[in-house]
Structures are given as structure tokens and as C-alpha cells.
mmCIF file of C-alpha atoms in Angstrom:
data_model
loop_
_atom_site.group_PDB
_atom_site.id
_atom_site.type_symbol
_atom_site.label_atom_id
_atom_site.label_comp_id
_atom_site.label_asym_id
_atom_site.label_seq_id
_atom_site.Cartn_x
_atom_site.Cartn_y
_atom_site.Cartn_z
ATOM 1 C CA UNK A 1245 -0.090 -2.528 78.284
ATOM 2 C CA UNK A 1246 2.954 -0.651 79.484
ATOM 3 C CA UNK A 1247 4.139 -0.297 75.896
ATOM 4 C CA UNK A 1248 0.752 1.107 74.888
ATOM 5 C CA UNK A 1249 0.893 3.595 77.697
ATOM 6 C CA UNK A 1250 4.363 4.682 76.668
ATOM 7 C CA UNK A 1251 3.351 5.131 73.033
ATOM 8 C CA UNK A 1252 -0.085 6.555 73.841
ATOM 9 C CA UNK A 1253 -1.619 4.154 71.357
ATOM 10 C CA UNK A 1254 -5.007 4.466 72.942
ATOM 11 C CA UNK A 1255 -5.078 8.141 72.144
ATOM 12 C CA UNK A 1256 -4.193 7.637 68.453
ATOM 13 C CA UNK A 1257 -7.145 7.478 65.983
ATOM 14 C CA UNK A 1258 -7.690 4.177 64.219
ATOM 15 C CA UNK A 1259 -6.972 4.193 60.458
ATOM 16 C CA UNK A 1260 -9.747 3.346 58.059
ATOM 17 C CA UNK A 1261 -8.323 1.432 55.090
ATOM 18 C CA UNK A 1262 -11.170 2.528 52.827
ATOM 19 C CA UNK A 1263 -10.317 6.227 53.180
ATOM 20 C CA UNK A 1264 -8.724 7.750 50.055
ATOM 21 C CA UNK A 1265 -6.342 10.585 51.077
ATOM 22 C CA UNK A 1266 -6.561 12.081 47.545
ATOM 23 C CA UNK A 1267 -10.349 12.141 47.384
ATOM 24 C CA UNK A 1268 -11.959 15.575 47.287
ATOM 25 C CA UNK A 1269 -13.396 16.565 50.650
ATOM 26 C CA UNK A 1270 -15.163 19.841 49.901
ATOM 27 C CA UNK A 1271 -18.425 19.930 47.984
ATOM 28 C CA UNK A 1272 -17.018 22.278 45.330
ATOM 29 C CA UNK A 1273 -14.210 19.896 44.495
ATOM 30 C CA UNK A 1274 -16.617 16.987 44.298
ATOM 31 C CA UNK A 1275 -18.816 18.919 41.860
ATOM 32 C CA UNK A 1276 -15.811 19.848 39.720
ATOM 33 C CA UNK A 1277 -14.653 16.232 39.656
ATOM 34 C CA UNK A 1278 -18.068 15.041 38.561
ATOM 35 C CA UNK A 1279 -18.325 17.696 35.853
ATOM 36 C CA UNK A 1280 -14.887 16.763 34.510
ATOM 37 C CA UNK A 1281 -15.754 13.070 34.515
ATOM 38 C CA UNK A 1282 -18.998 13.736 32.642
ATOM 39 C CA UNK A 1283 -17.235 15.904 30.026
ATOM 40 C CA UNK A 1284 -14.542 13.307 29.345
ATOM 41 C CA UNK A 1285 -17.146 10.544 29.193
ATOM 42 C CA UNK A 1286 -19.237 12.558 26.715
ATOM 43 C CA UNK A 1287 -16.277 13.006 24.371
ATOM 44 C CA UNK A 1288 -15.406 9.311 24.619
ATOM 45 C CA UNK A 1289 -18.923 8.088 23.934
ATOM 46 C CA UNK A 1290 -19.355 10.661 21.154
ATOM 47 C CA UNK A 1291 -16.397 9.168 19.295
ATOM 48 C CA UNK A 1292 -17.772 5.688 19.919
ATOM 49 C CA UNK A 1293 -21.212 6.726 18.672
ATOM 50 C CA UNK A 1294 -19.731 8.203 15.476
ATOM 51 C CA UNK A 1295 -17.817 4.991 14.788
ATOM 52 C CA UNK A 1296 -20.884 2.849 15.432
ATOM 53 C CA UNK A 1297 -23.009 5.049 13.196
ATOM 54 C CA UNK A 1298 -20.517 4.883 10.319
ATOM 55 C CA UNK A 1299 -20.000 1.119 10.612
ATOM 56 C CA UNK A 1300 -23.728 0.543 11.083
ATOM 57 C CA UNK A 1301 -24.626 2.618 8.039
ATOM 58 C CA UNK A 1302 -22.102 0.816 5.843
ATOM 59 C CA UNK A 1303 -23.299 -2.573 7.101
ATOM 60 C CA UNK A 1304 -26.973 -1.689 6.688
ATOM 61 C CA UNK A 1305 -26.478 -0.594 3.062
ATOM 62 C CA UNK A 1306 -23.837 -3.119 2.020
ATOM 63 C CA UNK A 1307 -24.832 -6.364 3.724
ATOM 64 C CA UNK A 1308 -27.899 -6.984 1.461
ATOM 65 C CA UNK A 1309 -25.576 -6.859 -1.561
ATOM 66 C CA UNK A 1310 -23.291 -9.598 -0.215
ATOM 67 C CA UNK A 1311 -25.761 -11.858 1.525
ATOM 68 C CA UNK A 1312 -28.880 -13.502 0.107
ATOM 69 C CA UNK A 1313 -31.854 -15.294 1.604
ATOM 70 C CA UNK A 1314 -31.192 -18.482 -0.402
ATOM 71 C CA UNK A 1315 -28.305 -20.969 -0.295
ATOM 72 C CA UNK A 1316 -25.362 -20.493 -0.377
ATOM 73 C CA UNK A 1317 -26.469 -17.211 1.306
ATOM 74 C CA UNK A 1318 -23.561 -15.329 -0.249
ATOM 75 C CA UNK A 1319 -23.595 -13.409 -3.518
ATOM 76 C CA UNK A 1320 -20.798 -15.386 -5.159
ATOM 77 C CA UNK A 1321 -21.216 -13.484 -8.417
ATOM 78 C CA UNK A 1322 -20.146 -10.286 -6.680
ATOM 79 C CA UNK A 1323 -16.797 -11.892 -5.776
ATOM 80 C CA UNK A 1324 -16.287 -13.984 -8.923
ATOM 81 C CA UNK A 1325 -16.802 -11.420 -11.701
ATOM 82 C CA UNK A 1326 -14.965 -8.263 -12.631
ATOM 83 C CA UNK A 1327 -16.779 -4.920 -12.996
ATOM 84 C CA UNK A 1328 -18.643 -4.322 -16.222
ATOM 85 C CA UNK A 1329 -21.248 -1.992 -17.639
ATOM 86 C CA UNK A 1330 -24.742 -2.109 -16.148
ATOM 87 C CA UNK A 1331 -27.712 -1.724 -18.545
ATOM 88 C CA UNK A 1332 -31.072 -0.432 -17.323
ATOM 89 C CA UNK A 1333 -34.237 -0.467 -19.470
ATOM 90 C CA UNK A 1334 -37.971 -1.022 -19.393
ATOM 91 C CA UNK A 1335 -39.718 -3.788 -21.321
ATOM 92 C CA UNK A 1336 -43.041 -3.694 -23.119
ATOM 93 C CA UNK A 1337 -44.956 -4.190 -19.855
ATOM 94 C CA UNK A 1338 -43.264 -1.161 -18.309
ATOM 95 C CA UNK A 1339 -41.129 -3.226 -15.904
ATOM 96 C CA UNK A 1340 -37.730 -1.847 -14.945
ATOM 97 C CA UNK A 1341 -34.954 -4.369 -15.710
ATOM 98 C CA UNK A 1342 -31.240 -4.182 -14.937
ATOM 99 C CA UNK A 1343 -28.673 -6.469 -16.548
ATOM 100 C CA UNK A 1344 -24.933 -6.709 -16.901
ATOM 101 C CA UNK A 1345 -23.624 -5.953 -20.369
ATOM 102 C CA UNK A 1346 -22.840 -9.607 -21.154
ATOM 103 C CA UNK A 1347 -26.289 -10.771 -20.050
ATOM 104 C CA UNK A 1348 -27.911 -7.935 -21.994
ATOM 105 C CA UNK A 1349 -26.073 -8.930 -25.181
ATOM 106 C CA UNK A 1350 -27.233 -12.536 -24.795
ATOM 107 C CA UNK A 1351 -30.775 -11.355 -24.049
ATOM 108 C CA UNK A 1352 -30.956 -9.353 -27.268
ATOM 109 C CA UNK A 1353 -29.614 -12.261 -29.330
ATOM 110 C CA UNK A 1354 -32.132 -14.679 -27.855
ATOM 111 C CA UNK A 1355 -35.035 -12.182 -27.986
ATOM 112 C CA UNK A 1356 -34.616 -10.100 -31.144
ATOM 113 C CA UNK A 1357 -38.240 -8.920 -31.003
ATOM 114 C CA UNK A 1358 -38.149 -7.841 -27.362
ATOM 115 C CA UNK A 1359 -39.252 -4.297 -26.597
ATOM 116 C CA UNK A 1360 -36.488 -2.206 -25.010
ATOM 117 C CA UNK A 1361 -37.350 1.319 -23.886
ATOM 118 C CA UNK A 1362 -35.419 4.023 -22.013
ATOM 119 C CA UNK A 1363 -32.113 2.215 -22.215
ATOM 120 C CA UNK A 1364 -29.382 3.597 -19.939
ATOM 121 C CA UNK A 1365 -25.861 2.354 -19.291
ATOM 122 C CA UNK A 1366 -23.687 2.812 -16.205
ATOM 123 C CA UNK A 1367 -19.974 2.035 -16.466
ATOM 124 C CA UNK A 1368 -18.244 -0.193 -13.852
ATOM 125 C CA UNK A 1369 -21.582 -0.679 -12.022
ATOM 126 C CA UNK A 1370 -22.375 -4.248 -13.043
ATOM 127 C CA UNK A 1371 -20.712 -7.592 -12.435
ATOM 128 C CA UNK A 1372 -18.588 -7.876 -9.308
ATOM 129 C CA UNK A 1373 -15.325 -6.819 -7.712
ATOM 130 C CA UNK A 1374 -13.025 -9.762 -8.468
ATOM 131 C CA UNK A 1375 -10.571 -7.606 -10.447
ATOM 132 C CA UNK A 1376 -10.260 -4.852 -7.793
ATOM 133 C CA UNK A 1377 -9.921 -7.435 -5.013
ATOM 134 C CA UNK A 1378 -7.141 -9.312 -6.805
ATOM 135 C CA UNK A 1379 -5.360 -6.092 -7.740
ATOM 136 C CA UNK A 1380 -5.484 -4.823 -4.155
ATOM 137 C CA UNK A 1381 -4.124 -8.134 -2.840
ATOM 138 C CA UNK A 1382 -1.223 -8.111 -5.318
ATOM 139 C CA UNK A 1383 -0.354 -4.491 -4.502
ATOM 140 C CA UNK A 1384 -0.317 -5.268 -0.788
ATOM 141 C CA UNK A 1385 1.845 -8.376 -1.307
ATOM 142 C CA UNK A 1386 4.450 -6.443 -3.307
ATOM 143 C CA UNK A 1387 4.337 -3.577 -0.808
ATOM 144 C CA UNK A 1388 4.785 -5.716 2.298
ATOM 145 C CA UNK A 1389 7.472 -7.925 0.730
ATOM 146 C CA UNK A 1390 9.607 -4.814 0.220
ATOM 147 C CA UNK A 1391 8.635 -2.597 3.171
ATOM 148 C CA UNK A 1392 8.866 -5.325 5.837
ATOM 149 C CA UNK A 1393 12.355 -6.405 4.770
ATOM 150 C CA UNK A 1394 13.681 -2.850 4.486
ATOM 151 C CA UNK A 1395 11.759 -1.554 7.505
ATOM 152 C CA UNK A 1396 12.862 -4.272 9.930
ATOM 153 C CA UNK A 1397 16.467 -4.009 8.700
ATOM 154 C CA UNK A 1398 16.454 -0.221 9.167
ATOM 155 C CA UNK A 1399 14.919 -0.539 12.642
ATOM 156 C CA UNK A 1400 17.535 -3.119 13.693
ATOM 157 C CA UNK A 1401 20.342 -0.852 12.518
ATOM 158 C CA UNK A 1402 18.976 2.254 14.247
ATOM 159 C CA UNK A 1403 18.263 0.430 17.503
ATOM 160 C CA UNK A 1404 21.145 -2.047 17.750
ATOM 161 C CA UNK A 1405 24.079 -0.846 15.640
ATOM 162 C CA UNK A 1406 23.892 2.920 15.136
ATOM 163 C CA UNK A 1407 25.591 5.140 17.716
ATOM 164 C CA UNK A 1408 23.788 8.147 19.116
ATOM 165 C CA UNK A 1409 24.672 11.293 17.229
ATOM 166 C CA UNK A 1410 23.442 14.046 14.967
ATOM 167 C CA UNK A 1411 23.222 11.787 11.923
ATOM 168 C CA UNK A 1412 21.023 9.190 13.643
ATOM 169 C CA UNK A 1413 18.913 11.973 15.123
ATOM 170 C CA UNK A 1414 18.449 13.476 11.668
ATOM 171 C CA UNK A 1415 17.438 10.068 10.270
ATOM 172 C CA UNK A 1416 14.821 9.574 12.978
ATOM 173 C CA UNK A 1417 13.495 13.097 12.412
ATOM 174 C CA UNK A 1418 13.235 12.400 8.675
ATOM 175 C CA UNK A 1419 11.301 9.191 9.362
ATOM 176 C CA UNK A 1420 8.867 11.053 11.609
ATOM 177 C CA UNK A 1421 8.386 13.735 8.964
ATOM 178 C CA UNK A 1422 7.793 11.151 6.239
ATOM 179 C CA UNK A 1423 4.999 9.614 8.315
ATOM 180 C CA UNK A 1424 3.068 12.875 8.031
ATOM 181 C CA UNK A 1425 3.521 13.454 4.289
ATOM 182 C CA UNK A 1426 0.170 13.441 2.402
ATOM 183 C CA UNK A 1427 -0.506 10.430 0.223
ATOM 184 C CA UNK A 1428 -0.844 12.573 -2.908
ATOM 185 C CA UNK A 1429 2.838 13.527 -2.533
ATOM 186 C CA UNK A 1430 3.811 9.853 -2.441
ATOM 187 C CA UNK A 1431 1.697 9.325 -5.551
ATOM 188 C CA UNK A 1432 3.510 12.079 -7.458
ATOM 189 C CA UNK A 1433 6.867 10.781 -6.243
ATOM 190 C CA UNK A 1434 6.044 7.247 -7.367
ATOM 191 C CA UNK A 1435 4.825 8.477 -10.749
ATOM 192 C CA UNK A 1436 8.031 10.441 -11.373
ATOM 193 C CA UNK A 1437 10.464 7.923 -9.886
ATOM 194 C CA UNK A 1438 9.022 4.476 -10.577
ATOM 195 C CA UNK A 1439 6.831 5.096 -13.654
ATOM 196 C CA UNK A 1440 8.779 7.604 -15.755
ATOM 197 C CA UNK A 1441 12.381 6.782 -14.822
ATOM 198 C CA UNK A 1442 13.971 4.468 -17.429
ATOM 199 C CA UNK A 1443 16.647 2.883 -15.225
ATOM 200 C CA UNK A 1444 14.457 0.084 -13.837
ATOM 201 C CA UNK A 1445 14.942 -3.218 -15.736
ATOM 202 C CA UNK A 1446 12.316 -5.601 -17.094
ATOM 203 C CA UNK A 1447 12.496 -8.980 -18.824
ATOM 204 C CA UNK A 1448 10.788 -8.686 -22.180
ATOM 205 C CA UNK A 1449 10.658 -10.115 -25.666
ATOM 206 C CA UNK A 1450 10.032 -6.703 -27.255
ATOM 207 C CA UNK A 1451 12.278 -3.766 -26.371
ATOM 208 C CA UNK A 1452 10.624 -0.346 -26.232
ATOM 209 C CA UNK A 1453 12.999 1.699 -28.360
ATOM 210 C CA UNK A 1454 11.503 5.020 -27.236
ATOM 211 C CA UNK A 1455 12.103 4.575 -23.502
ATOM 212 C CA UNK A 1456 14.950 2.069 -23.142
ATOM 213 C CA UNK A 1457 18.434 3.252 -22.239
ATOM 214 C CA UNK A 1458 19.990 -0.129 -22.867
ATOM 215 C CA UNK A 1459 18.996 -3.729 -23.585
ATOM 216 C CA UNK A 1460 20.980 -6.942 -23.223
ATOM 217 C CA UNK A 1461 20.231 -10.205 -25.012
ATOM 218 C CA UNK A 1462 19.697 -13.105 -22.615
ATOM 219 C CA UNK A 1463 21.518 -16.237 -23.824
ATOM 220 C CA UNK A 1464 19.499 -19.316 -24.831
ATOM 221 C CA UNK A 1465 16.286 -17.253 -25.033
ATOM 222 C CA UNK A 1466 14.611 -14.813 -27.403
ATOM 223 C CA UNK A 1467 14.227 -12.204 -24.640
ATOM 224 C CA UNK A 1468 16.098 -9.181 -23.373
ATOM 225 C CA UNK A 1469 16.901 -7.501 -20.087
ATOM 226 C CA UNK A 1470 15.837 -3.993 -21.000
ATOM 227 C CA UNK A 1471 16.271 -0.864 -18.887
ATOM 228 C CA UNK A 1472 13.102 0.852 -20.041
ATOM 229 C CA UNK A 1473 11.248 1.528 -16.792
ATOM 230 C CA UNK A 1474 8.120 0.031 -15.296
ATOM 231 C CA UNK A 1475 5.507 2.516 -16.459
ATOM 232 C CA UNK A 1476 2.043 2.429 -14.906
ATOM 233 C CA UNK A 1477 2.216 -1.021 -13.383
ATOM 234 C CA UNK A 1478 1.648 -3.293 -10.423
ATOM 235 C CA UNK A 1479 5.343 -3.142 -9.536
ATOM 236 C CA UNK A 1480 5.451 0.671 -9.589
ATOM 237 C CA UNK A 1481 2.325 0.879 -7.432
ATOM 238 C CA UNK A 1482 3.595 -1.687 -4.930
ATOM 239 C CA UNK A 1483 6.952 0.067 -4.578
ATOM 240 C CA UNK A 1484 5.226 3.427 -4.055
ATOM 241 C CA UNK A 1485 3.055 1.946 -1.318
ATOM 242 C CA UNK A 1486 6.157 0.358 0.224
ATOM 243 C CA UNK A 1487 7.853 3.746 0.488
ATOM 244 C CA UNK A 1488 4.670 5.107 2.041
ATOM 245 C CA UNK A 1489 4.471 2.326 4.649
ATOM 246 C CA UNK A 1490 8.156 2.436 5.622
ATOM 247 C CA UNK A 1491 7.935 5.262 8.232
ATOM 248 C CA UNK A 1492 5.146 3.508 10.143
ATOM 249 C CA UNK A 1493 6.899 0.137 10.052
ATOM 250 C CA UNK A 1494 10.336 1.496 11.024
ATOM 251 C CA UNK A 1495 8.978 3.489 13.961
ATOM 252 C CA UNK A 1496 6.848 0.622 15.283
ATOM 253 C CA UNK A 1497 9.612 -1.974 14.867
ATOM 254 C CA UNK A 1498 12.142 0.264 16.588
ATOM 255 C CA UNK A 1499 9.858 0.698 19.598
ATOM 256 C CA UNK A 1500 9.330 -3.074 19.744
ATOM 257 C CA UNK A 1501 13.080 -3.668 19.765
ATOM 258 C CA UNK A 1502 13.581 -1.090 22.515
ATOM 259 C CA UNK A 1503 10.963 -2.834 24.653
ATOM 260 C CA UNK A 1504 13.062 -6.009 24.855
ATOM 261 C CA UNK A 1505 14.966 -5.945 28.198
ATOM 262 C CA UNK A 1506 18.626 -5.025 27.984
ATOM 263 C CA UNK A 1507 19.509 -8.044 30.091
ATOM 264 C CA UNK A 1508 18.624 -10.385 27.236
ATOM 265 C CA UNK A 1509 21.330 -8.829 25.102
ATOM 266 C CA UNK A 1510 23.907 -8.796 27.886
ATOM 267 C CA UNK A 1511 23.274 -12.446 28.775
ATOM 268 C CA UNK A 1512 23.587 -13.519 25.162
ATOM 269 C CA UNK A 1513 26.812 -11.597 24.633
ATOM 270 C CA UNK A 1514 28.207 -12.925 27.918
ATOM 271 C CA UNK A 1515 27.725 -16.472 26.622
ATOM 272 C CA UNK A 1516 29.915 -15.686 23.613
ATOM 273 C CA UNK A 1517 27.333 -14.881 20.961
ATOM 274 C CA UNK A 1518 28.197 -12.437 18.224
ATOM 275 C CA UNK A 1519 26.238 -9.227 17.775
ATOM 276 C CA UNK A 1520 24.058 -10.672 15.018
ATOM 277 C CA UNK A 1521 23.533 -13.955 16.893
ATOM 278 C CA UNK A 1522 22.396 -11.942 19.902
ATOM 279 C CA UNK A 1523 19.916 -9.950 17.803
ATOM 280 C CA UNK A 1524 18.642 -13.008 15.945
ATOM 281 C CA UNK A 1525 18.128 -15.265 18.964
ATOM 282 C CA UNK A 1526 17.616 -12.957 21.957
ATOM 283 C CA UNK A 1527 15.992 -9.821 20.517
ATOM 284 C CA UNK A 1528 13.983 -10.402 17.343
ATOM 285 C CA UNK A 1529 11.903 -13.344 18.687
ATOM 286 C CA UNK A 1530 10.714 -11.255 21.634
ATOM 287 C CA UNK A 1531 10.039 -8.227 19.428
ATOM 288 C CA UNK A 1532 8.022 -10.332 16.980
ATOM 289 C CA UNK A 1533 4.563 -9.338 18.370
ATOM 290 C CA UNK A 1534 5.354 -5.653 17.897
ATOM 291 C CA UNK A 1535 6.803 -6.236 14.442
ATOM 292 C CA UNK A 1536 3.692 -8.189 13.506
ATOM 293 C CA UNK A 1537 1.520 -5.313 14.690
ATOM 294 C CA UNK A 1538 3.623 -2.903 12.653
ATOM 295 C CA UNK A 1539 3.161 -4.977 9.522
ATOM 296 C CA UNK A 1540 -0.617 -5.055 9.970
ATOM 297 C CA UNK A 1541 -0.676 -1.302 10.590
ATOM 298 C CA UNK A 1542 1.259 -0.826 7.377
ATOM 299 C CA UNK A 1543 -1.169 -3.047 5.479
ATOM 300 C CA UNK A 1544 -4.235 -1.232 6.784
ATOM 301 C CA UNK A 1545 -2.745 2.113 5.789
ATOM 302 C CA UNK A 1546 -1.589 1.297 2.275
ATOM 303 C CA UNK A 1547 -4.536 -0.949 1.372
ATOM 304 C CA UNK A 1548 -6.958 1.967 1.544
ATOM 305 C CA UNK A 1549 -4.902 4.590 -0.275
ATOM 306 C CA UNK A 1550 -6.252 5.905 -3.549
ATOM 307 C CA UNK A 1551 -3.924 8.695 -4.686
ATOM 308 C CA UNK A 1552 -0.657 6.677 -4.898
ATOM 309 C CA UNK A 1553 -2.156 3.804 -6.887
ATOM 310 C CA UNK A 1554 -4.184 6.198 -9.063
ATOM 311 C CA UNK A 1555 -0.933 7.732 -10.332
ATOM 312 C CA UNK A 1556 1.163 4.567 -10.525
ATOM 313 C CA UNK A 1557 -0.846 1.369 -10.961
ATOM 314 C CA UNK A 1558 -4.641 1.502 -11.095
ATOM 315 C CA UNK A 1559 -7.001 1.504 -14.049
ATOM 316 C CA UNK A 1560 -10.780 1.739 -13.945
ATOM 317 C CA UNK A 1561 -11.492 -1.039 -16.450
ATOM 318 C CA UNK A 1562 -9.533 -4.230 -17.153
ATOM 319 C CA UNK A 1563 -11.146 -7.311 -18.621
ATOM 320 C CA UNK A 1564 -8.576 -9.895 -17.505
ATOM 321 C CA UNK A 1565 -6.689 -10.567 -14.318
ATOM 322 C CA UNK A 1566 -2.934 -9.808 -14.397
ATOM 323 C CA UNK A 1567 -1.785 -13.423 -14.809
ATOM 324 C CA UNK A 1568 -4.380 -14.035 -17.536
ATOM 325 C CA UNK A 1569 -2.985 -11.226 -19.668
ATOM 326 C CA UNK A 1570 0.718 -11.955 -19.119
ATOM 327 C CA UNK A 1571 2.769 -13.059 -22.124
ATOM 328 C CA UNK A 1572 5.683 -15.446 -22.379
ATOM 329 C CA UNK A 1573 6.839 -18.060 -19.892
ATOM 330 C CA UNK A 1574 9.041 -18.332 -16.849
ATOM 331 C CA UNK A 1575 10.704 -15.137 -15.711
ATOM 332 C CA UNK A 1576 9.338 -13.269 -18.755
ATOM 333 C CA UNK A 1577 5.764 -14.183 -17.793
ATOM 334 C CA UNK A 1578 6.382 -13.069 -14.206
ATOM 335 C CA UNK A 1579 7.961 -9.797 -15.337
ATOM 336 C CA UNK A 1580 5.094 -9.118 -17.741
ATOM 337 C CA UNK A 1581 2.553 -9.720 -14.964
ATOM 338 C CA UNK A 1582 4.326 -7.309 -12.604
ATOM 339 C CA UNK A 1583 4.550 -4.578 -15.236
ATOM 340 C CA UNK A 1584 0.818 -4.555 -16.003
ATOM 341 C CA UNK A 1585 -1.636 -2.046 -14.648
ATOM 342 C CA UNK A 1586 -4.277 -3.468 -12.303
ATOM 343 C CA UNK A 1587 -7.613 -2.602 -10.799
ATOM 344 C CA UNK A 1588 -7.727 -1.732 -7.098
ATOM 345 C CA UNK A 1589 -10.627 -1.644 -4.677
ATOM 346 C CA UNK A 1590 -10.025 1.896 -3.286
ATOM 347 C CA UNK A 1591 -9.779 3.344 -6.794
ATOM 348 C CA UNK A 1592 -12.852 1.382 -7.867
ATOM 349 C CA UNK A 1593 -14.827 2.825 -4.938
ATOM 350 C CA UNK A 1594 -13.616 6.307 -5.877
ATOM 351 C CA UNK A 1595 -14.647 5.787 -9.498
ATOM 352 C CA UNK A 1596 -18.193 4.551 -8.849
ATOM 353 C CA UNK A 1597 -18.767 7.100 -6.071
ATOM 354 C CA UNK A 1598 -17.233 10.274 -7.479
ATOM 355 C CA UNK A 1599 -16.975 9.814 -11.231
ATOM 356 C CA UNK A 1600 -20.469 8.467 -11.937
ATOM 357 C CA UNK A 1601 -23.712 10.436 -11.578
ATOM 358 C CA UNK A 1602 -25.882 9.741 -8.558
ATOM 359 C CA UNK A 1603 -28.390 7.063 -9.491
ATOM 360 C CA UNK A 1604 -30.124 4.252 -7.659
ATOM 361 C CA UNK A 1605 -28.917 1.736 -10.250
ATOM 362 C CA UNK A 1606 -25.297 1.899 -9.070
ATOM 363 C CA UNK A 1607 -26.006 1.880 -5.321
ATOM 364 C CA UNK A 1608 -25.450 -1.876 -5.056
ATOM 365 C CA UNK A 1609 -21.944 -1.585 -6.462
ATOM 366 C CA UNK A 1610 -21.131 1.391 -4.250
ATOM 367 C CA UNK A 1611 -22.429 -0.024 -0.986
ATOM 368 C CA UNK A 1612 -21.190 -3.547 -1.653
ATOM 369 C CA UNK A 1613 -17.655 -2.407 -2.466
ATOM 370 C CA UNK A 1614 -17.411 -0.217 0.630
ATOM 371 C CA UNK A 1615 -18.778 -3.005 2.849
ATOM 372 C CA UNK A 1616 -16.243 -5.510 1.489
ATOM 373 C CA UNK A 1617 -13.441 -3.025 2.094
ATOM 374 C CA UNK A 1618 -14.652 -2.498 5.666
ATOM 375 C CA UNK A 1619 -14.638 -6.273 6.216
ATOM 376 C CA UNK A 1620 -11.051 -6.430 4.930
ATOM 377 C CA UNK A 1621 -9.867 -3.753 7.349
ATOM 378 C CA UNK A 1622 -11.686 -5.375 10.279
ATOM 379 C CA UNK A 1623 -10.264 -8.754 9.252
ATOM 380 C CA UNK A 1624 -6.705 -7.439 9.235
ATOM 381 C CA UNK A 1625 -7.224 -5.918 12.672
ATOM 382 C CA UNK A 1626 -8.612 -9.176 14.080
ATOM 383 C CA UNK A 1627 -5.738 -11.187 12.608
ATOM 384 C CA UNK A 1628 -3.275 -8.779 14.212
ATOM 385 C CA UNK A 1629 -4.910 -9.089 17.638
ATOM 386 C CA UNK A 1630 -5.105 -12.901 17.486
ATOM 387 C CA UNK A 1631 -1.523 -13.450 16.308
ATOM 388 C CA UNK A 1632 -0.127 -10.948 18.784
ATOM 389 C CA UNK A 1633 -1.971 -12.652 21.639
ATOM 390 C CA UNK A 1634 -0.635 -16.068 20.615
ATOM 391 C CA UNK A 1635 2.930 -14.778 20.369
ATOM 392 C CA UNK A 1636 2.717 -13.201 23.803
ATOM 393 C CA UNK A 1637 1.473 -16.437 25.350
ATOM 394 C CA UNK A 1638 4.445 -18.344 23.929
ATOM 395 C CA UNK A 1639 7.031 -15.752 24.953
ATOM 396 C CA UNK A 1640 7.414 -15.366 28.713
ATOM 397 C CA UNK A 1641 9.927 -12.884 30.060
#
């Protein structure tokens, strides 16, 4: 009691723990805070509403193409066949009939007396999307095999080995600038560098005299190693996409490496590890979730690009899959497969949406292709989230 009297505690107001000292006290400030909150919320929910509308529209139009009311409840034909011409006609009873070109040819052979009126054909609007799906997958595989190796190596050098200076600063600035270059520029670069340049080698049985700058006979075989360029091919398209994905992957990997605590490196070096042993055992494993995210970001960017593959790899119509049309055996077969042009889903969507006249007959191909592409992007995002979460659970700092 004497201490309270000395300190005058009884005269001091009691503190209320629920009071926020930063909360607005005047009515004007409260109104301004509410108005600001409402404005920010409106912008946020507007973006969310736009995304939901776009995804909902694509799902509403495309889901009926992929899913059926009968077992197996999935339109397997849409995934198993490559695009082909769609034929539309009316029979003698005036019924509108639509058939793929192969089915229409069989129908005419089996029914030579059938009445066919108002026949119309629509290119690339029948069949399925097996060819574009396979071509897109192969392009992404080639792209990521190159860009991940080069991107992670470049990020490790910039973050762990390179000393701060004007040169490293210029390299980082160049990487940032490359991330903002339009895709059409990458397409033109890939066309000039990877398609037209003759210094890239291929394994072949027949040397192209017009483009080769040198060919060497391979012993014990009938083939050659010819420096004649790749032309419009899967390899040229994949390398172009790899160059396009490199800025995103390098920047993301470098940030992941920087996020690893410095103490991990110091402890590893203090125990006698070399610089590379330190990076391999004490840095890269803990940066793996970020590197994984970077790889998925690179995939989602390059998988949807149209301009680069349009100039370097894609064709609108191809009857066979790349490995079905490859010639030779062994390394010659593999080289021939990589130097073939392929179909790609983004270019296929562009072709059926922009190059063909608006007609109800081709809506199934348009909506179905876009819906499948949306599912691919969402699938990549989900895989990224799941794998990153699992890595983070295993790695405890």
C-alpha cells in the first residue's frame, strides 16, 4: 500500500488491452477507412469475378465435348485421334449429319446410292486432339530438359560464385529485360537461329547438299553426321521455348537460393566441405521447393505460347505422330524424330479459332481444345502446389 501511494498507482487509468492505439478515433477518419476498404475489396472481387466468368464459360462450353452421359463417361475419341476434316451434309430426309472425313469415305463406299445434299467441309475440325497434345508434351519436355539444366546452373553461379560488380549487375539486368521481351521476338529469333542456321548437326542417312556445310561418315553405319541445320522441327521449337523460359527460371531459382540461410553455408564450410559440396548438400536441397515452382512457372508460360512454335516447329496438319514417321534405327531414328515438325495445342486452337470461318460445326473442336488446355494449366498448378507442400514438410530449418 505504501508503494502504491508512492507511485500514485490509484490515480493512474487502467489499460484496456482491446484498445487499438492506431485505430481512427474521429468519424471522418472512420468513414475514409471504410471507403478505402470497400474500394480495395471491389477491385479484388472484380478480378476474382472476371476469372470465374472466364473459367466458367470455358467449362460450360467445353465440358460437354469431353464428358458423355454413357460409360466410360469420357470422349475417348477426342483424345485418341488426330485432327481431320469434318464433313457436314443433309440426307434425303433433310437431316443434318456431321462426320469425320474417314467415316464419310466409308459411308459413301457402303452406301453408294445415299443422297448427299449441301456438302460442306471444315479443315482440322473433326477427329480429336491426340497429335496436338503429343506435340505440346514433346516440346515441353525438350524445353524443360534444356532450360532447367542451364537455368539452375546460371542461378547457382550468379548467387554462389559470382562476385558483385558491374558485369554481374549487367547480366542480371539483361535477364530482367529478357523476361519482358514479347514472344513474337523469340519466335523470330528461333526461326533465324535454330531453323535457318546450318551449323547445328543431325544424324541422317541422306545429306541435304543445299544446306549442309559439312558431313562426316559414321563408321560401321550407312549414316552421316551432317551440319545442315534443324529446319522447322521439334528440336528447334523446344530450344526456342527453352530460351524463352530461361529468364523466369533463372530469376526464380536465384531467389530460392538466396532464401536459404547463410548459416547453412558457413556450417558446411566449417566442417571442411568444398564449395561445391556445400552447395550440393546444404543449399540446393533446401532451395528445391522454389526451384520446383520455377520449373512449373516455366512450363505454364511456354506451353501456351503460339508465336514461337508457329515460326519454328508447328504445323496445322500431320497425319502421323513424330515417332511413327521417323526413319532409321537407333540414334538416326531419334534424330529424325527430333527434326520433324509437330502439331501443338496452342497453334491448333489458333488455327480453328482464327483461320476458319465462324460456324456451329466447328464449335466442338474449339471449345473442347480450349477446355483441355485449361485443364492442363490447372493441373500443372496443382502439381506445383502439392509437390512444394511435400518438400516443405520434409525440410525443417
